[in-house]
Coordinates of C-alpha atoms and ligand atoms in Angstrom, one line a residue:
X387 CA -59.5 37.3 17.5
X388 CA -61.1 39.3 14.6
X389 CA -61.8 43.0 14.9
X390 CA -64.3 43.7 12.2
X391 CA -67.6 45.1 13.3
X392 CA -70.0 42.3 12.4
X393 CA -67.8 39.8 14.2
X394 CA -67.5 41.9 17.3
X395 CA -71.2 42.4 17.9
X396 CA -72.7 39.1 17.2
X397 CA -73.5 37.8 20.7
X398 CA -76.5 38.4 22.9
X399 CA -75.8 41.6 24.7
X400 CA -77.7 40.5 27.7
X401 CA -77.5 37.7 30.2
X402 CA -81.2 36.8 30.1
X403 CA -82.2 35.2 26.8
X404 CA -85.8 34.8 26.0
X405 CA -87.5 31.6 26.9
X406 CA -89.3 31.2 23.6
X407 CA -87.5 30.4 20.3
X408 CA -87.5 32.5 17.2
X409 CA -89.8 29.9 15.6
X410 CA -92.3 30.3 18.4
X411 CA -92.2 34.1 18.0
X412 CA -92.8 34.2 14.3
X413 CA -95.4 31.5 14.5
X414 CA -97.3 33.3 17.1
X415 CA -97.7 36.3 14.9
X416 CA -98.3 34.1 11.8
X417 CA -101.2 32.3 13.6
X418 CA -102.9 35.6 14.6
X419 CA -102.6 36.9 11.0
X420 CA -103.9 33.7 9.3
X421 CA -106.8 33.5 11.7
X422 CA -107.8 37.1 11.0
X423 CA -107.4 36.4 7.3
X424 CA -109.6 33.3 7.7
X425 CA -107.0 31.4 5.7
X426 CA -108.0 27.8 5.1
X427 CA -106.0 25.5 7.4
X428 CA -104.4 23.5 4.6
X429 CA -103.3 26.7 2.9
X430 CA -101.9 28.0 6.2
X431 CA -99.9 24.8 6.5
X432 CA -98.4 25.3 3.1
X433 CA -97.6 29.0 4.0
X434 CA -96.0 27.9 7.3
X435 CA -93.7 25.1 6.0
X436 CA -90.4 25.5 4.3
X437 CA -89.9 24.5 0.7
X438 CA -86.4 23.1 1.4
X439 CA -84.2 22.7 4.5
X440 CA -80.6 21.8 3.9
X441 CA -78.2 20.9 6.7
X442 CA -74.6 20.3 5.9
X443 CA -71.3 19.6 7.6
X444 CA -68.7 22.3 7.3
X445 CA -65.3 20.8 8.1
X446 CA -62.5 23.3 8.4
X447 CA -58.8 22.9 9.5
X448 CA -58.1 25.5 12.2
X449 CA -54.8 26.9 13.4
X450 CA -54.8 24.4 16.3
X451 CA -54.0 21.8 13.6
X452 CA -57.3 20.0 14.0
X453 CA -60.3 19.7 11.7
X454 CA -63.4 21.3 13.3
X455 CA -66.8 20.2 12.0
X456 CA -69.4 23.1 12.1
X457 CA -73.0 22.7 11.0
X458 CA -74.3 24.8 8.2
X459 CA -77.9 25.4 7.3
X460 CA -79.9 26.9 4.4
X461 CA -83.6 27.1 4.6
X462 CA -85.7 28.1 1.5
X463 CA -89.0 29.0 3.0
X464 CA -91.2 30.2 0.1
X465 CA -90.4 31.0 -3.5
X466 CA -93.9 31.9 -4.9
X467 CA -93.0 35.5 -5.4
X468 CA -89.5 35.1 -6.8
X469 CA -86.0 33.6 -6.0
X470 CA -85.3 32.8 -2.4
X471 CA -83.5 35.6 -0.7
X472 CA -82.0 36.1 2.8
X473 CA -78.8 36.4 4.8
X474 CA -76.3 34.0 6.1
X475 CA -75.5 34.2 9.8
X476 CA -72.3 33.1 11.6
X477 CA -73.1 32.6 15.2
X478 CA -72.3 29.9 17.7
X479 CA -76.0 29.3 18.6
X480 CA -77.4 29.0 15.1
X481 CA -79.6 26.0 14.6
X482 CA -82.2 24.8 12.2
X483 CA -85.1 26.1 14.3
X484 CA -83.7 29.6 14.2
X485 CA -82.8 29.6 10.5
X486 CA -86.3 28.2 9.6
X487 CA -87.9 31.0 11.6
X488 CA -85.8 33.7 10.0
X489 CA -86.4 32.3 6.6
X490 CA -90.1 32.6 7.1
X491 CA -89.7 36.2 8.3
X492 CA -87.8 36.9 5.0
X493 CA -90.8 35.7 3.0
X494 CA -93.2 38.2 4.7
X495 CA -90.5 40.9 4.6
X496 CA -90.0 40.8 0.8
X497 CA -93.7 40.6 0.3
X498 CA -94.7 43.4 2.5
X499 CA -92.3 45.9 0.8
X500 CA -93.2 44.4 -2.6
X501 CA -89.9 43.3 -4.0
X502 CA -89.9 40.2 -6.2
X503 CA -88.3 37.6 -4.0
X504 CA -89.2 34.7 -1.8
X505 CA -87.7 34.1 1.7
X506 CA -84.6 32.2 2.8
X507 CA -82.0 32.2 5.5
X508 CA -78.7 30.4 6.2
X509 CA -76.2 30.0 9.0
X510 CA -73.2 28.3 10.4
X511 CA -72.8 27.6 14.1
X512 CA -69.4 29.2 14.3
X513 CA -68.2 32.0 16.6
X514 CA -66.5 34.6 14.4
X515 CA -65.0 36.3 17.4
X516 CA -62.9 33.3 18.0
X517 CA -61.5 32.7 14.5
X518 CA -58.8 34.4 12.4
X519 CA -59.8 35.9 9.0
X520 CA -58.1 33.0 7.2
X521 CA -60.2 30.5 9.2
X522 CA -63.4 32.5 8.5
X523 CA -62.6 32.4 4.9
X524 CA -62.2 28.6 5.0
X525 CA -65.6 28.3 6.8
X526 CA -67.3 30.5 4.1
X527 CA -65.7 28.5 1.2
X528 CA -66.4 25.2 2.8
X529 CA -70.1 26.2 3.4
X530 CA -70.5 27.4 -0.2
X531 CA -69.1 24.2 -1.6
X532 CA -71.8 22.3 0.4
X533 CA -74.8 24.4 -0.5
X534 CA -74.0 25.7 -4.0
X535 CA -76.3 23.2 -5.6
X536 CA -79.4 24.8 -4.2
X537 CA -78.2 28.4 -4.9
X538 CA -78.1 30.5 -8.1
X539 CA -78.9 34.1 -9.2
X540 CA -82.4 33.0 -10.3
X541 CA -82.8 30.4 -7.5
X542 CA -81.5 31.6 -4.1
X543 CA -79.3 34.6 -3.4
X544 CA -77.6 34.9 0.0
X545 CA -76.5 38.2 1.7
X546 CA -74.9 39.3 5.0
X547 CA -76.5 38.9 8.4
X548 CA -75.3 38.7 12.0
X549 CA -71.6 37.8 12.1
X550 CA -71.0 38.1 8.3
X551 CA -70.2 41.1 6.1
X552 CA -69.1 42.2 2.7
X553 CA -65.8 40.3 3.0
X554 CA -67.7 37.1 3.7
X555 CA -69.9 37.7 0.6
X556 CA -66.7 38.2 -1.5
X557 CA -65.4 34.7 -0.4
X558 CA -68.8 33.2 -1.1
X559 CA -69.0 34.8 -4.6
X560 CA -65.5 33.7 -5.4
X561 CA -66.0 30.1 -4.3
X562 CA -69.3 29.9 -6.4
X563 CA -67.4 31.4 -9.3
X564 CA -64.8 28.6 -9.3
X565 CA -67.6 26.2 -10.1
X566 CA -69.9 28.3 -12.2
X567 CA -67.9 31.1 -13.7
X568 CA -68.0 34.7 -12.5
X569 CA -71.5 35.4 -11.1
X570 CA -71.8 38.6 -9.1
X571 CA -75.6 38.2 -8.8
X572 CA -75.1 35.0 -6.7
X573 CA -74.8 37.1 -3.5
X574 CA -75.6 40.6 -2.4
X575 CA -73.9 42.9 0.1
X576 CA -70.6 42.4 -1.7
X577 CA -67.7 44.9 -1.5
X578 CA -68.0 47.9 -3.9
X579 CA -64.8 46.6 -5.6
X580 CA -66.7 43.4 -6.6
X581 CA -69.9 45.0 -8.0
X582 CA -71.4 45.6 -4.6
X583 CA -73.9 48.4 -4.5
X584 CA -73.4 51.9 -3.2
X585 CA -75.4 52.4 -0.1
X586 CA -75.8 48.7 0.7
X587 CA -73.7 48.7 3.9
X588 CA -75.8 51.4 5.5
X589 CA -79.1 50.3 3.9
X590 CA -80.7 48.5 6.9
X591 CA -79.9 51.4 9.3
X592 CA -81.0 54.0 6.7
X593 CA -84.3 52.1 6.1
X594 CA -84.9 52.1 9.9
X595 CA -84.5 55.9 9.8
X596 CA -86.9 56.3 6.8
X597 CA -89.5 54.3 8.7
X598 CA -89.0 56.6 11.8
X599 CA -89.5 59.7 9.6
X600 CA -93.0 58.4 8.8
X601 CA -93.7 57.5 12.4
X602 CA -92.5 60.9 13.6
X603 CA -95.0 62.5 11.2
X604 CA -97.8 60.3 12.5
X605 CA -97.0 60.9 16.2
X606 CA -96.0 64.5 15.7
X607 CA -92.4 64.0 16.9
X608 CA -89.4 66.0 15.6
X609 CA -85.8 64.7 15.2
X610 CA -84.4 67.9 16.8
X611 CA -85.6 67.1 20.2
X612 CA -85.7 63.3 19.9
X613 CA -83.6 61.0 22.1
X614 CA -82.8 57.4 21.2
X615 CA -81.1 54.3 22.6
X616 CA -79.5 51.4 20.6
X617 CA -79.2 47.8 21.6
X618 CA -76.3 46.3 19.5
X619 CA -73.8 48.5 17.7
X620 CA -73.1 46.2 14.7
X621 CA -74.0 47.1 11.1
X622 CA -77.7 48.0 11.7
X623 CA -77.3 49.7 15.0
X624 CA -74.2 51.8 14.2
X625 CA -75.6 53.0 10.8
X626 CA -79.0 53.8 12.2
X627 CA -77.3 55.7 15.0
X628 CA -75.0 57.7 12.7
X629 CA -77.8 58.6 10.3
X630 CA -80.2 59.6 13.1
X631 CA -77.5 61.6 14.8
X632 CA -76.8 63.5 11.5
X633 CA -80.5 64.3 11.3
X634 CA -80.4 66.0 14.8
X635 CA -81.6 63.2 17.2
X636 CA -79.6 62.5 20.3
X637 CA -78.1 59.1 21.1
X638 CA -78.3 58.7 24.9
X639 CA -77.5 55.0 25.5
X640 CA -75.8 52.1 23.7
X641 CA -75.6 48.4 24.7
X642 CA -73.2 45.8 23.2
X643 CA -72.1 42.4 24.2
X644 CA -69.1 44.0 25.9
X645 CA -71.0 46.5 28.0
X646 CA -73.5 49.4 28.1
X647 CA -72.9 53.2 28.3
X648 CA -75.2 56.2 28.8
X649 CA -74.8 59.9 28.5
X650 CA -77.6 62.5 28.9
X651 CA -75.4 65.0 27.0
X652 CA -75.4 62.6 24.0
X653 CA -73.0 60.1 22.5
X654 CA -71.4 60.8 19.1
X655 CA -72.0 57.5 17.2
X656 CA -69.3 58.4 14.6
X657 CA -66.8 58.8 17.3
X658 CA -68.0 55.6 19.0
X659 CA -67.7 53.7 15.8
X660 CA -64.1 54.8 15.4
X661 CA -63.3 54.1 19.0
X662 CA -64.7 50.6 18.9
X663 CA -63.6 49.4 15.5
X664 CA -60.5 51.5 14.5
X665 CA -59.0 52.0 17.9
X666 CA -60.3 48.7 19.3
X667 CA -61.4 50.5 22.5
X668 CA -63.5 48.9 25.2
X669 CA -67.0 50.4 25.1
X670 CA -67.0 51.0 28.9
X671 CA -64.0 53.3 28.5
X672 CA -65.7 55.6 26.0
X673 CA -65.1 59.2 27.0
X674 CA -67.8 61.4 28.5
X675 CA -70.2 58.6 29.1
X676 CA -70.9 56.4 32.1
X677 CA -71.0 52.6 32.1
X678 CA -74.3 51.1 33.1
X679 CA -75.8 47.7 33.9
X680 CA -78.0 46.0 31.2
X681 CA -81.1 46.8 33.3
X682 CA -80.2 50.5 33.6
X683 CA -79.6 50.5 29.8
X684 CA -83.0 49.0 29.1
X685 CA -84.7 51.5 31.5
X686 CA -83.2 54.5 29.7
X687 CA -85.7 57.3 29.3
X688 CA -85.8 57.9 25.5
X689 CA -88.2 58.6 22.7
X690 CA -87.0 55.8 20.5
X691 CA -85.5 52.4 21.5
X692 CA -83.9 50.4 18.7
X693 CA -83.2 46.7 19.3
X694 CA -80.5 45.9 16.7
X695 CA -79.0 42.7 18.1
X696 CA -80.4 39.2 18.2
X697 CA -83.9 37.7 18.4
X698 CA -85.8 37.5 21.6
X699 CA -83.9 40.3 23.4
X700 CA -87.0 42.0 24.6
X701 CA -89.0 39.5 26.6
X702 CA -91.5 39.1 29.4
X703 CA -88.8 39.6 32.1
X704 CA -87.4 42.9 30.8
X705 CA -90.1 44.5 28.6
X706 CA -91.5 46.4 31.5
X707 CA -88.2 48.2 32.0
X708 CA -88.4 50.0 28.6
X709 CA -89.2 53.6 28.9
X710 CA -89.7 54.7 25.3
X711 CA -92.5 55.9 23.0
X712 CA -91.4 54.0 19.9
X713 CA -89.8 50.6 19.5
X714 CA -88.1 50.3 16.1
X715 CA -87.2 46.7 15.4
X716 CA -83.8 46.9 13.6
X717 CA -83.1 43.3 14.5
X718 CA -85.1 40.2 13.4
X719 CA -87.7 39.0 15.9
X720 CA -86.3 41.0 18.8
X721 CA -89.6 41.1 20.7
X722 CA -91.3 38.0 22.1
X723 CA -95.2 37.9 22.0
X724 CA -95.4 38.5 25.8
X725 CA -93.1 41.5 25.6
X726 CA -95.1 42.8 22.6
X727 CA -98.3 42.8 24.6
X728 CA -96.6 44.4 27.7
X729 CA -95.3 47.2 25.5
X730 CA -98.5 47.7 23.5
X731 CA -100.4 47.9 26.8
X732 CA -98.0 50.7 27.8
X733 CA -98.9 52.5 24.6
X734 CA -95.5 52.0 22.9
X735 CA -95.7 52.2 19.0
X736 CA -93.9 49.1 17.7
X737 CA -92.5 49.2 14.2
X738 CA -92.2 45.5 13.3
X739 CA -89.0 43.9 11.9
X740 CA -90.6 42.8 8.6
X741 CA -91.1 46.4 7.7
X742 CA -88.6 48.3 9.8
X743 CA -85.4 46.4 8.8
X744 CA -86.3 45.7 5.2
X745 CA -83.9 48.4 3.9
X746 CA -81.1 45.8 3.7
X747 CA -83.0 43.4 1.5
X748 CA -84.4 46.3 -0.6
X749 CA -80.9 47.5 -1.5
X750 CA -79.9 43.9 -2.0
X751 CA -82.6 43.8 -4.6
X752 CA -81.0 46.9 -6.2
X753 CA -77.6 45.3 -6.1
X754 CA -78.9 42.2 -7.8
X755 CA -80.7 44.3 -10.5
X756 CA -77.4 46.2 -11.1
X757 CA -75.4 42.9 -11.3
X758 CA -77.8 41.3 -13.8
X759 CA -77.3 44.4 -16.0
X760 CA -73.6 45.1 -15.1
X761 CA -74.8 48.6 -14.7
X762 CA -73.8 50.7 -11.6
X763 CA -76.1 53.3 -9.9
X764 CA -74.8 56.1 -7.7
X765 CA -75.7 56.4 -4.0
X766 CA -78.3 59.1 -4.4
X767 CA -80.2 56.9 -6.8
X768 CA -80.0 53.9 -4.4
X769 CA -81.1 55.9 -1.3
X770 CA -83.9 57.7 -3.2
X771 CA -85.3 54.4 -4.4
X772 CA -84.9 52.8 -1.0
X773 CA -86.8 55.7 0.6
X774 CA -89.6 55.4 -1.9
X775 CA -90.1 51.6 -1.5
X776 CA -89.8 51.4 2.3
X777 CA -92.1 54.4 2.8
X778 CA -94.7 52.9 0.5
X779 CA -94.5 49.7 2.6
X780 CA -95.0 51.8 5.7
X781 CA -98.0 53.7 4.3
X782 CA -99.7 50.4 3.1
X783 CA -99.2 48.9 6.6
X784 CA -100.4 52.1 8.3
X785 CA -103.5 52.3 6.1
X786 CA -104.4 48.7 7.0
X787 CA -103.9 49.5 10.7
X788 CA -106.3 52.4 10.5
X789 CA -108.9 50.5 8.4
X790 CA -109.0 47.4 10.6
X791 CA -107.8 48.8 14.0
X792 CA -104.9 46.4 14.3
X793 CA -101.3 46.8 15.3
X794 CA -98.6 47.4 12.6
X795 CA -97.1 43.9 13.1
X796 CA -100.3 42.1 12.4
X797 CA -101.1 44.4 9.5
X798 CA -97.6 43.7 8.0
X799 CA -97.9 40.0 8.4
X800 CA -101.4 40.0 6.9
X801 CA -100.2 42.0 3.9
X802 CA -97.2 39.8 3.4
X803 CA -99.2 36.6 3.7
X804 CA -101.9 37.8 1.4
X805 CA -99.4 38.6 -1.3
X806 CA -97.7 35.2 -1.1
X807 CA -101.1 33.4 -1.1
X808 CA -102.1 35.4 -4.2
X809 CA -98.8 34.5 -6.0
X810 CA -99.3 30.8 -5.1
X811 CA -102.8 30.8 -6.4
X812 CA -101.9 32.5 -9.6
X813 CA -99.1 29.9 -10.2
X814 CA -101.7 27.2 -9.6
X815 CA -100.0 25.8 -6.4
X816 CA -103.1 26.2 -4.3
X817 CA -106.8 26.3 -5.3
Ligands
LIG426 N1 -79.9 39.7 6.5 C1 -80.7 40.8 6.1 C2 -82.2 40.6 6.6 O1 -82.4 40.0 7.5 C3 -80.6 41.1 4.6 C4 -81.1 40.0 3.7 C5 -80.8 40.2 2.2 O2 -80.3 41.3 1.9 O3 -81.0 39.3 1.5 O4 -83.1 41.2 6.1

């Protein structure tokens, strides 16, 4: 059993998964956006489909003495705006449909925040909670051996995602280096010791908080009397919680795959992080908090609810429970279309994934730029540039919402799609 954070928080922290797939979710929003844009059907078909979808076998000898064959995937969705970019997920339920959907989401994400990348995603259907570190290393190396031909620092650059972390990236980089020579820019989200970037580990959570600063301005909310709840306490959730707490907001409920807790007096996320990951405590034993059911967790009265777990967690059967003013999508595709309309009808402000969690890929971009130049920035520079880029993305989306009276998600998709269409036209791919 592994104890690192990403491996411990990979599973659905709720017993009721959505009945629609990630692919159905992203296509629903894509269809609304392309209809509004009056995009020609043949062009929409090009925009929807993947450039390349690779499925490979990942055979690994495990400590039981047997060879286990996992399935690995890399989907390159669209490369019109730059090299394919996106994370690699280790999760037992990963399949081609999910990876394809998440790759498409990366295309709109990089476009909406204006960084020069296309969109991709990868995954292996392995459960990191069940493997030793040495076995996970073998999975990562075996997967890299199978997909290296379609990767490259100017072709496709992986990064961490659910169930993977800086250590996984170090193994991937090392394996690629055996074949191609030392190439730090082949993956981002690496450890600092291997030319990883300052600020990358916290970047997605920090970006979520920068987006919330803009929303708070718009809705006239202040961090000092703000309460928030977090679903998932992995990389995104724990960093968003720590940064928000340090800015004065109060964490009142946390949900993980191992249980949920609540405290009206507030939960210290720094202490919770230590308790879960250094002391290997059980979340339900966290001091000065009470253990709650999933339904009670979802119904927590709070200003801001942050889904930071898997896709489809907020769906038609539980959206009505939510009792918040703002939904900040730290996870990718956490909200099904039906849940989206239930929450919108209740007047909840929804900050969409493609904008809200773009901090990770933005700082990946900085890491890649630093690697290409072998030049290292300090954390203040990284955070300052991240703030500038993600807030610019927010303001462009907000402006479109105001001009066209549409929700932020549709505005973000439209902006993203328009930019990819323009790049494709200029390249001469479409007329
Ligand atoms: N996995 C992250 C995401 O979904 C980061 C991707 C990257 O840095 O390339 O945005």
